[in-house]
Each structure stands twice: as C-alpha cells, then as structure tokens.
C-alpha cells in the first residue's frame, strides 16, 4: 500500500523457475513432478492397439500400475507443479504507477473486452496523473487514450471507478495533485469516450480516499475510506444514479482499503484496515432494506491469512479472494493462493496454493462482478521490477469450480407466457373477477392444475364447474390478477402492500401456506402508518394472529396519525369494533414524539 511520499508496505519480487519435463519413449508420455513433490501411485489410461473388427468396440481401463502388454500404449499422468507464467504486456509503459483504478469493460457487439486504467501517481516522483489508458486483452497491448470529449477529472489517485450499465464509468473521490480530498462525480462514456458531470443534488459526502464503491440496482454505494482530517469514516453514502441525488449518510463500518459487494440485497465489506491500522478481521454487511449492520467472525482451519495482498471480488455466491505475497521487513510471508467464501453458508474453501502467484510481484487486479476471469497485473523479468503493469496473469475461476449460476428463470419465463401474445393465444382457460367491466384473464389449465390445489380438486370433482372453461373468483380484478401472476411466477415482490394484504386472505381461503408466508413476511417488513389499518383487517380475516397483534400494537403506538388515515376511517364496522375490543381498558391518549420511519412526519399520539 502506498501513499504519496511514504511507502507503507514493501513488495519483494519472488521468481521461481518451474521445469516441465517431457519424455516420450515408445509412445509413453510422462509429465514428471518437481523433485520436491511426492510422487503418488501413477494412474495409467490404457487402450488396445489391436485393429478393431467390424462390430467390435475399443476398450479402455484404468489401472494403478503400468501394463507390460506389448500391444498397449500407455498414457501416464502424474501431478505437476508447473504453472503458467504471466504474459508480457506491450505498448506504452506505465512505470511505477500506484493507486490508479483498473476496471473491466465487457465486450459488446464488435467491441472486444478491454480494461480501462485511470489516474494514479508515480511512486518515486509523486507526480499525480489523470491520463486514461486502455488494455487490449486480445493483443496484450496498452494504449494511451489521448482523444476524449468533455473535461476530464482532475489529477487524482486512491479514487474509485465503477462500471454502470455496461458502458458508463463512474469516478468518485480520490486525492488530487494539490493534496485535496475529492467528492465530485464524473462519468466516462466508454463507447464515445466522453467525460461528463451530472448535476448532483442532496447532501454531498465529504471527500475521501481508499473507500470502496459498488453499483447495485442503479445506485452507487460508497463505503468507508479516509477523510482529509485522517478519520477512517464509517459512513455509507448512496447516490441514486437515475436522479443523481445523494441520500443522507448511513452508519456502517469504519475501514479503508477494503472491497465491497452486494449479495442477496446485503452489502458486504471484506478486508482492509480499521482505524488503528490493524487489518479488519471480521466480515461486515448491511441489509439494504432495513439498514441494520451485522459483523461476522469466521473461525476456520482453511480461512486465508489476514496478511499479504488480498484481491477480492464477487462471483455468483462466492466471495473470491486471491492472496499474493507482500512483505514488510521482518514479517513472515503469508500463504498465497485462491480462496472462496460461500456467502450462503459462510464456509471458506481453499482452491489452490500459492505456487503460481510467486512468479512475480503483483500490484493490481481487475475483475468484473460475476465474471469468470480474474486479472492480476505485476512485474516481469523482461521489463524489470519497476514496471508494475508490464505483466498479466489471467486466472480462470471456472477451473476451480467457481462460476456464477444464473438465477432461476422458470418463474419469469412462465410470467412472460401470461403477458405475451403467444402465451395468450395458447391459453385454454379463462379466469374472471368480481369486476364485470374488467377484462378476462386468459390462462393455461395445466399450470393452474400444477400450482393451485383448489383448482385441481375442482377439476377432479366431477361437478358442473369442472366441465366449463372458465372460473369466477369473486375478488377485485387487481387482486385476482396478482393471484394469477403469483401462480405463474411464484413471486409477489413487485406487488403493492395493499395487494399483498388482499392476497393473504386468498392464501388462507385456498390453503396455500407458501403464499401466506410470503405475504406475512412482506407485511411485517412494510408496515407503515398509511397501510397498517388494512394489514390489521386482512390479517384478522386470514386468521394470522401474529401479524394482527403486531398491527394492533403499531396502531396503539401511532394512534394519532393512524386514526387520520383514510384506511382507518374506511374500516368496516366489525373491524372497528374488533379494534376497540382489543384496546386495553386502562388506555389513555398521550402525546408522544413520532418515531422516524413510520410515515407520519411529525409528532403524534399513542394509546
């Protein structure tokens, strides 16, 4: 880690020569391991060399011993300790450039995949840059991107550069050549090479360096980092990339020089340093809905060493960590290699020891989120130890069984059948709602049979309804449409809260426990002043006493603002009477400060 004028950690180059020995006596190919590696029993793949006759098949067998049959060719495979060396990069030389940003830009159409490097400073002269470079991964060649449009960012280092929508690079923060900590936001269109500055609104965060940045659901999340007064901040700042408005900062975890990623709507922080310049030993995450923070200590015999250089990125449900040597004088070398943390089970796994990462001194890495290629940049023997971006090692994560598995598409595929013209034309059944003027909903009988037990029972009953090609559900059209959509997609994530409350009643009526649980989960999390009365009433109808009791307590605490809502005043008489019956006989109305986040925006009254 470098700051201008001070070397915090000294990188020492280690090069080990690994030899591949090839023997080919009498059609025998034998890859020998290095002398230091123990030789396990060899496994031979033997195939018959006897000419085959018509109708016969060749045979193959595995054996732990070499065959002595003269008519057999034997291929013997043994473990090796040979590893690919970094390839040399050509084009412009970047010298001892440190604390720049390197970002993967994916291929699109005829445009091949490339990497973009921006900013940084020269380690020995401390000169700060705002040059833009592009690495052609097909030709392993660096190019200086001279011709750009717009005004480029100021010279800076220790900034972040995040890719958005595949072709927009968002630069934030950093330290400029006047030693000021930046807080501006600049965009680079990687297709047109145009710099632009969106009009920013909201509470702009303080300038910072060594923070982390990640883009998720059209929002830029900035976590941690160091401010100009030397404070390691714990703030998480969120920039809405569609409105360009900063949200108020959220307390998170104080650290710098770390990485962040989002998995299952949780933003994780890994690695880096805490305020006392100690390495962070825990994994912290914040739930992006509730904004609650959790810190996890993982004790495992196979977890990676906290020392060394940690390069990390998210691939599917794996947090991939590559560790390379980075020595301080008098400090023992850490184990290097590839690890992954399964974010579902919180289990570490080591995939490879560090032998092939000892062939160079590594200074940068780049990896697109959920990509299968991990790029390490370092030195080569030809270029010398002061050319930090002269060598490239490409790590194929799929070789280690690390690859992103796409989310299930069955629900979205069936959902498209409900909406598309092709799906509607192939439908063979009709669902009607209580709204006579509402359009009929064309559906597929086979899907309703598979997903809706009540419908299957009705079809098997032999009743008149089983012989008709339509069914009336006596509920509002919006509720019926949402119910059918759930049957097709197995999801209610896009429905308004009021619709979810109505679905809860249908779930109880049709004995559908999964739908009932999904609805309760949403309603517990989304309870607000404006919707709690409806949630209370629908929970009563559905017999969900736990949800009903929570809604009652919420209504008692926030009685003033709740009683002013249309939802409360439009409750049926029996629901209001039930509410009064559950009101404690000793209850009194008192003025209380309204808690934030309930939707009232001011003081209220509680019971």
XYZ file of C-alpha atoms in Angstrom, residues 89-530:
442
model
C 2.192 -6.580 -21.975
C 3.262 -4.314 -24.801
C 2.511 -0.803 -25.965
C 3.011 2.238 -23.768
C 4.846 1.687 -20.487
C 3.203 2.810 -17.271
C 6.218 2.611 -14.968
C 5.787 2.615 -11.198
C 2.206 3.826 -11.275
C 0.379 3.202 -7.994
C -3.138 3.727 -6.654
C -4.758 4.017 -10.069
C -8.097 2.372 -10.872
C -8.414 -0.586 -13.257
C -11.889 -1.529 -14.495
C -13.071 -4.323 -16.785
C -15.294 -3.153 -19.657
C -17.241 -6.100 -21.107
C -17.417 -6.946 -24.777
C -20.399 -5.616 -26.692
C -21.043 -6.413 -30.335
C -17.851 -5.916 -32.332
C -16.172 -4.173 -29.399
C -13.924 -6.673 -27.562
C -13.476 -6.851 -23.815
C -10.902 -4.409 -22.503
C -9.608 -2.825 -19.304
C -9.533 0.876 -18.537
C -6.942 2.402 -16.216
C -7.324 5.934 -14.869
C -5.294 8.211 -12.601
C -2.710 7.184 -10.019
C 0.662 8.651 -9.131
C 4.276 7.771 -9.808
C 5.782 6.058 -6.791
C 9.168 7.796 -6.888
C 8.393 11.284 -8.227
C 4.927 11.506 -6.598
C 3.543 13.077 -9.774
C -0.228 12.642 -9.969
C -1.953 11.826 -13.259
C -5.366 11.932 -14.897
C -4.363 10.009 -18.007
C -6.622 7.334 -19.409
C -5.247 4.020 -20.679
C -6.887 1.041 -22.343
C -5.587 -2.525 -22.389
C -6.464 -4.582 -25.451
C -6.831 -8.067 -23.972
C -6.666 -9.744 -27.372
C -3.304 -8.228 -28.218
C -1.984 -7.681 -24.659
C -1.225 -4.091 -25.539
C -1.578 -0.866 -23.540
C -2.845 2.256 -25.354
C -2.844 5.832 -24.107
C -6.339 7.196 -24.778
C -5.495 10.735 -25.828
C -8.571 11.872 -27.716
C -11.565 12.219 -25.414
C -14.501 14.612 -25.350
C -15.541 16.788 -22.449
C -13.459 17.894 -19.490
C -11.599 15.026 -17.784
C -11.440 14.714 -13.992
C -8.681 16.454 -12.098
C -5.490 14.514 -11.492
C -6.090 12.065 -8.673
C -5.238 8.782 -7.009
C -6.956 6.488 -4.483
C -10.312 7.133 -6.159
C -12.940 4.606 -7.241
C -14.099 3.803 -10.775
C -17.303 1.754 -11.039
C -18.974 0.422 -14.167
C -22.658 1.205 -14.623
C -24.935 -0.217 -17.307
C -22.010 -1.809 -19.084
C -20.578 1.331 -20.673
C -20.518 4.126 -18.066
C -17.526 4.554 -15.767
C -18.328 6.472 -12.560
C -15.306 8.123 -10.940
C -15.677 9.301 -7.348
C -13.337 10.688 -4.702
C -9.584 10.431 -4.557
C -6.688 12.718 -3.690
C -5.713 15.358 -6.267
C -2.338 16.920 -7.062
C -2.976 19.698 -4.517
C -3.492 17.067 -1.804
C -7.217 17.797 -1.610
C -9.731 15.013 -0.998
C -12.265 14.997 -3.830
C -16.010 14.398 -3.566
C -17.058 15.017 -7.169
C -18.760 12.538 -9.509
C -17.582 12.257 -13.117
C -18.855 9.926 -15.830
C -16.984 8.453 -18.770
C -18.990 7.014 -21.644
C -16.696 4.180 -22.697
C -18.310 3.978 -26.152
C -17.920 7.620 -27.142
C -15.027 8.402 -24.727
C -16.938 11.424 -23.440
C -16.461 12.847 -19.943
C -19.498 14.446 -18.285
C -20.574 15.775 -14.896
C -24.175 15.141 -13.849
C -25.971 17.754 -11.795
C -25.739 16.391 -8.258
C -28.342 17.042 -5.564
C -28.723 16.085 -1.942
C -26.170 16.032 0.907
C -22.828 15.619 -0.894
C -20.452 13.423 1.148
C -17.082 14.673 2.312
C -14.098 13.933 0.115
C -12.343 10.658 0.775
C -9.729 8.186 -0.403
C -9.301 4.409 -0.134
C -13.051 3.850 0.056
C -14.991 1.108 -1.701
C -17.616 1.627 -4.380
C -20.140 -0.720 -5.915
C -23.173 -0.281 -8.165
C -26.386 -2.153 -7.414
C -29.912 -1.537 -8.692
C -28.948 1.811 -10.233
C -27.404 3.089 -7.020
C -23.765 3.818 -6.235
C -22.761 2.700 -2.735
C -19.677 4.384 -1.244
C -18.475 2.759 1.986
C -15.723 3.776 4.388
C -12.477 5.431 3.380
C -10.264 8.144 4.850
C -11.232 11.811 5.031
C -8.892 14.804 4.785
C -8.502 15.043 8.572
C -7.286 11.440 8.754
C -10.504 9.941 10.090
C -11.472 6.468 8.919
C -15.154 7.053 8.280
C -17.904 4.544 8.965
C -20.396 6.269 6.665
C -22.091 4.586 3.754
C -23.233 7.092 1.146
C -25.787 6.209 -1.518
C -26.129 8.033 -4.839
C -29.267 7.396 -6.883
C -27.928 7.114 -10.433
C -31.311 7.873 -12.016
C -31.968 11.113 -10.107
C -28.310 11.918 -9.210
C -29.322 12.646 -5.639
C -27.232 11.697 -2.616
C -29.122 10.191 0.294
C -28.190 11.057 3.893
C -25.212 9.008 5.127
C -25.902 5.718 6.898
C -23.665 4.413 9.738
C -21.896 1.213 8.705
C -18.316 0.057 9.440
C -15.146 2.136 9.761
C -12.449 0.778 7.461
C -10.393 1.642 4.404
C -8.551 -0.137 1.581
C -11.269 -2.800 1.535
C -13.645 -4.196 -1.074
C -17.430 -4.246 -1.139
C -20.025 -6.286 -2.999
C -23.764 -6.909 -2.866
C -25.270 -10.365 -2.457
C -28.959 -11.018 -1.754
C -29.587 -7.345 -1.015
C -26.789 -7.192 1.553
C -23.722 -5.056 1.030
C -20.621 -6.841 2.340
C -17.288 -5.317 3.350
C -14.226 -7.542 3.212
C -10.591 -6.937 4.132
C -8.924 -3.586 4.560
C -7.852 -1.766 7.691
C -9.675 -0.369 10.712
C -8.961 2.907 12.475
C -5.930 1.613 14.391
C -4.298 0.484 11.093
C -4.942 -3.121 12.078
C -6.258 -5.443 9.421
C -10.006 -5.962 9.638
C -10.697 -9.466 10.893
C -14.464 -9.614 10.507
C -16.907 -9.623 7.634
C -19.458 -6.841 7.921
C -22.675 -6.444 5.986
C -25.614 -4.075 5.948
C -29.133 -5.010 4.921
C -30.075 -2.529 2.197
C -33.757 -2.608 3.198
C -33.603 -2.304 6.975
C -30.096 -0.716 7.080
C -29.178 -2.955 10.011
C -25.484 -3.820 10.356
C -24.094 -7.272 11.170
C -20.490 -8.279 11.882
C -19.405 -11.889 11.486
C -16.288 -13.552 12.869
C -15.469 -16.733 10.951
C -13.063 -19.197 12.542
C -11.911 -21.860 10.122
C -8.823 -24.002 9.600
C -8.905 -23.203 5.885
C -9.571 -19.469 6.033
C -6.963 -17.270 4.323
C -4.252 -15.458 6.232
C -5.118 -11.843 7.073
C -1.667 -10.722 5.890
C -0.473 -10.373 2.328
C -2.210 -8.660 -0.551
C -5.900 -9.527 -0.724
C -7.561 -9.154 -4.121
C -11.284 -9.920 -3.909
C -14.464 -9.837 -5.975
C -17.892 -11.462 -6.092
C -18.625 -14.387 -8.427
C -22.108 -15.831 -8.027
C -22.497 -16.665 -4.340
C -18.720 -16.863 -3.840
C -16.517 -14.098 -2.496
C -13.311 -14.923 -4.367
C -10.053 -13.959 -2.634
C -6.626 -14.188 -4.269
C -3.724 -13.618 -1.864
C -0.194 -12.843 -3.001
C 2.999 -12.047 -1.122
C 3.541 -8.500 0.017
C 6.337 -8.402 2.590
C 7.150 -5.965 5.286
C 10.684 -6.313 6.564
C 10.843 -8.867 9.352
C 7.361 -10.216 8.700
C 6.880 -13.830 7.699
C 5.408 -14.488 4.276
C 1.698 -15.401 4.325
C 0.270 -18.341 2.454
C -0.787 -17.295 -1.010
C -3.359 -18.832 -3.315
C -7.058 -18.789 -4.150
C -9.844 -18.982 -1.564
C -13.577 -18.531 -1.763
C -16.170 -17.772 0.887
C -19.631 -19.184 0.257
C -21.870 -16.309 1.319
C -24.802 -18.678 1.790
C -23.131 -20.995 4.303
C -20.220 -18.737 5.402
C -17.765 -21.566 4.711
C -14.217 -20.924 3.483
C -12.582 -23.159 0.908
C -9.027 -23.123 -0.443
C -8.832 -23.923 -4.145
C -5.124 -23.567 -4.899
C -1.860 -22.994 -3.089
C 0.291 -20.030 -3.986
C 2.945 -21.553 -6.232
C 1.878 -19.845 -9.432
C 1.429 -16.495 -7.716
C 5.084 -16.455 -6.666
C 6.312 -15.908 -10.231
C 6.036 -12.113 -9.996
C 5.269 -9.199 -7.730
C 1.609 -8.275 -8.147
C 0.352 -4.709 -7.852
C -3.162 -4.534 -9.366
C -6.129 -6.731 -10.078
C -9.296 -6.353 -12.104
C -12.405 -8.477 -12.275
C -15.945 -7.722 -13.324
C -18.585 -8.767 -10.837
C -19.774 -12.336 -11.512
C -17.095 -12.807 -14.169
C -15.011 -15.966 -14.588
C -11.718 -14.210 -15.318
C -9.515 -12.674 -12.637
C -6.740 -10.399 -13.947
C -3.534 -9.828 -11.957
C -1.049 -7.160 -13.021
C 2.568 -7.125 -11.955
C 6.192 -7.147 -12.991
C 8.058 -9.323 -15.457
C 11.720 -10.239 -15.743
C 11.985 -8.556 -19.130
C 10.579 -5.199 -18.034
C 12.152 -5.043 -14.577
C 10.842 -4.629 -11.037
C 9.702 -1.012 -11.504
C 7.199 -1.715 -14.288
C 4.157 -2.514 -12.180
C 1.796 -3.099 -15.118
C 4.088 -4.926 -17.518
C 2.854 -8.464 -16.794
C -0.587 -10.050 -16.790
C -1.765 -13.321 -15.275
C -5.299 -14.425 -16.141
C -6.869 -16.720 -13.543
C -9.732 -18.845 -14.863
C -12.042 -19.305 -11.877
C -14.100 -21.955 -13.625
C -11.135 -24.316 -13.345
C -11.750 -24.230 -9.594
C -15.492 -24.729 -9.846
C -16.168 -21.049 -9.169
C -18.730 -19.727 -11.608
C -21.907 -17.687 -11.395
C -25.108 -19.687 -11.646
C -27.910 -17.547 -13.121
C -30.981 -17.018 -11.011
C -33.885 -19.394 -11.713
C -35.856 -18.225 -14.739
C -38.796 -20.588 -14.578
C -40.986 -18.007 -12.881
C -40.077 -15.184 -15.251
C -40.478 -17.490 -18.259
C -43.963 -18.530 -17.166
C -44.735 -14.915 -16.317
C -43.944 -13.993 -19.907
C -46.470 -16.623 -21.029
C -49.138 -14.798 -19.039
C -48.343 -11.455 -20.675
C -47.170 -12.254 -24.213
C -49.347 -12.566 -27.314
C -48.055 -16.091 -27.902
C -48.957 -17.088 -24.361
C -52.427 -15.587 -24.593
C -53.120 -17.334 -27.920
C -52.080 -20.686 -26.450
C -54.218 -20.238 -23.307
C -57.150 -22.640 -22.910
C -58.943 -21.340 -19.820
C -60.416 -18.059 -18.548
C -60.455 -16.503 -15.085
C -62.982 -13.762 -14.312
C -63.031 -11.343 -11.375
C -65.847 -9.645 -9.479
C -65.425 -6.561 -11.667
C -67.823 -7.093 -14.561
C -66.145 -4.465 -16.713
C -62.666 -5.891 -16.153
C -61.108 -7.923 -18.967
C -60.967 -11.720 -18.706
C -57.629 -13.286 -17.779
C -56.561 -15.982 -20.225
C -54.596 -18.749 -18.514
C -53.255 -22.257 -19.099
C -55.177 -25.060 -17.456
C -52.098 -27.278 -16.962
C -50.324 -24.592 -14.942
C -53.311 -23.982 -12.682
C -53.580 -27.734 -12.121
C -49.931 -27.864 -11.051
C -49.874 -24.720 -8.903
C -53.348 -24.339 -7.393
C -54.594 -27.286 -5.282
C -58.129 -25.865 -5.079
C -58.357 -25.741 -8.873
C -57.058 -29.305 -9.191
C -59.652 -30.522 -6.670
C -62.367 -28.661 -8.536
C -61.368 -30.230 -11.860
C -61.358 -33.721 -10.325
C -64.676 -33.283 -8.524
C -66.958 -34.088 -11.456
C -69.062 -31.028 -10.652
C -70.506 -28.785 -13.346
C -67.684 -26.274 -12.860
C -65.111 -28.909 -13.838
C -66.620 -29.134 -17.328
C -66.585 -25.407 -18.002
C -63.698 -23.454 -19.463
C -63.960 -20.507 -17.088
C -63.963 -19.739 -13.377
C -65.066 -16.660 -11.434
C -63.007 -15.556 -8.421
C -65.231 -13.086 -6.514
C -62.485 -10.584 -5.731
C -61.404 -7.257 -7.276
C -59.634 -7.528 -10.623
C -56.303 -6.245 -9.257
C -56.296 -8.943 -6.570
C -57.243 -11.727 -8.985
C -54.638 -10.595 -11.494
C -51.968 -10.574 -8.784
C -53.033 -14.036 -7.621
C -52.752 -15.477 -11.137
C -49.398 -13.743 -11.561
C -48.163 -15.440 -8.387
C -49.269 -18.829 -9.735
C -47.168 -18.203 -12.839
C -44.082 -16.612 -11.267
C -44.019 -17.838 -7.636
C -43.195 -14.268 -6.602
C -45.006 -11.303 -5.044
C -42.005 -8.964 -4.924
C -43.481 -6.399 -7.340
C -46.932 -6.071 -5.748
C -48.093 -3.045 -3.699
C -48.560 -3.644 0.011
C -52.354 -3.341 -0.192
C -52.441 -6.029 -2.882
C -50.243 -8.296 -0.756
C -52.685 -7.834 2.136
C -55.552 -8.932 -0.123
C -53.554 -11.946 -1.330
C -53.115 -13.009 2.292
C -56.866 -13.569 2.524
C -56.889 -15.623 -0.693
C -53.952 -17.686 0.565
C -55.915 -18.560 3.696
C -59.075 -19.296 1.716
C -57.320 -21.643 -0.719
C -54.963 -23.259 1.841
C -51.727 -22.086 0.209
C -49.118 -21.935 3.018
C -46.230 -20.643 0.866
C -48.230 -17.697 -0.436
C -49.443 -16.999 3.094
C -45.877 -16.976 4.444
C -44.638 -14.727 1.629
C -47.437 -12.251 2.303
C -46.840 -12.208 6.060
C -43.128 -11.647 5.527
C -43.767 -8.631 3.296
C -46.445 -7.164 5.561
C -44.320 -7.482 8.703
C -41.477 -5.616 6.970
C -43.574 -2.983 5.200
C -45.923 -1.929 7.996
C -46.469 1.845 7.902
C -48.965 4.390 9.241
C -50.771 4.580 5.906
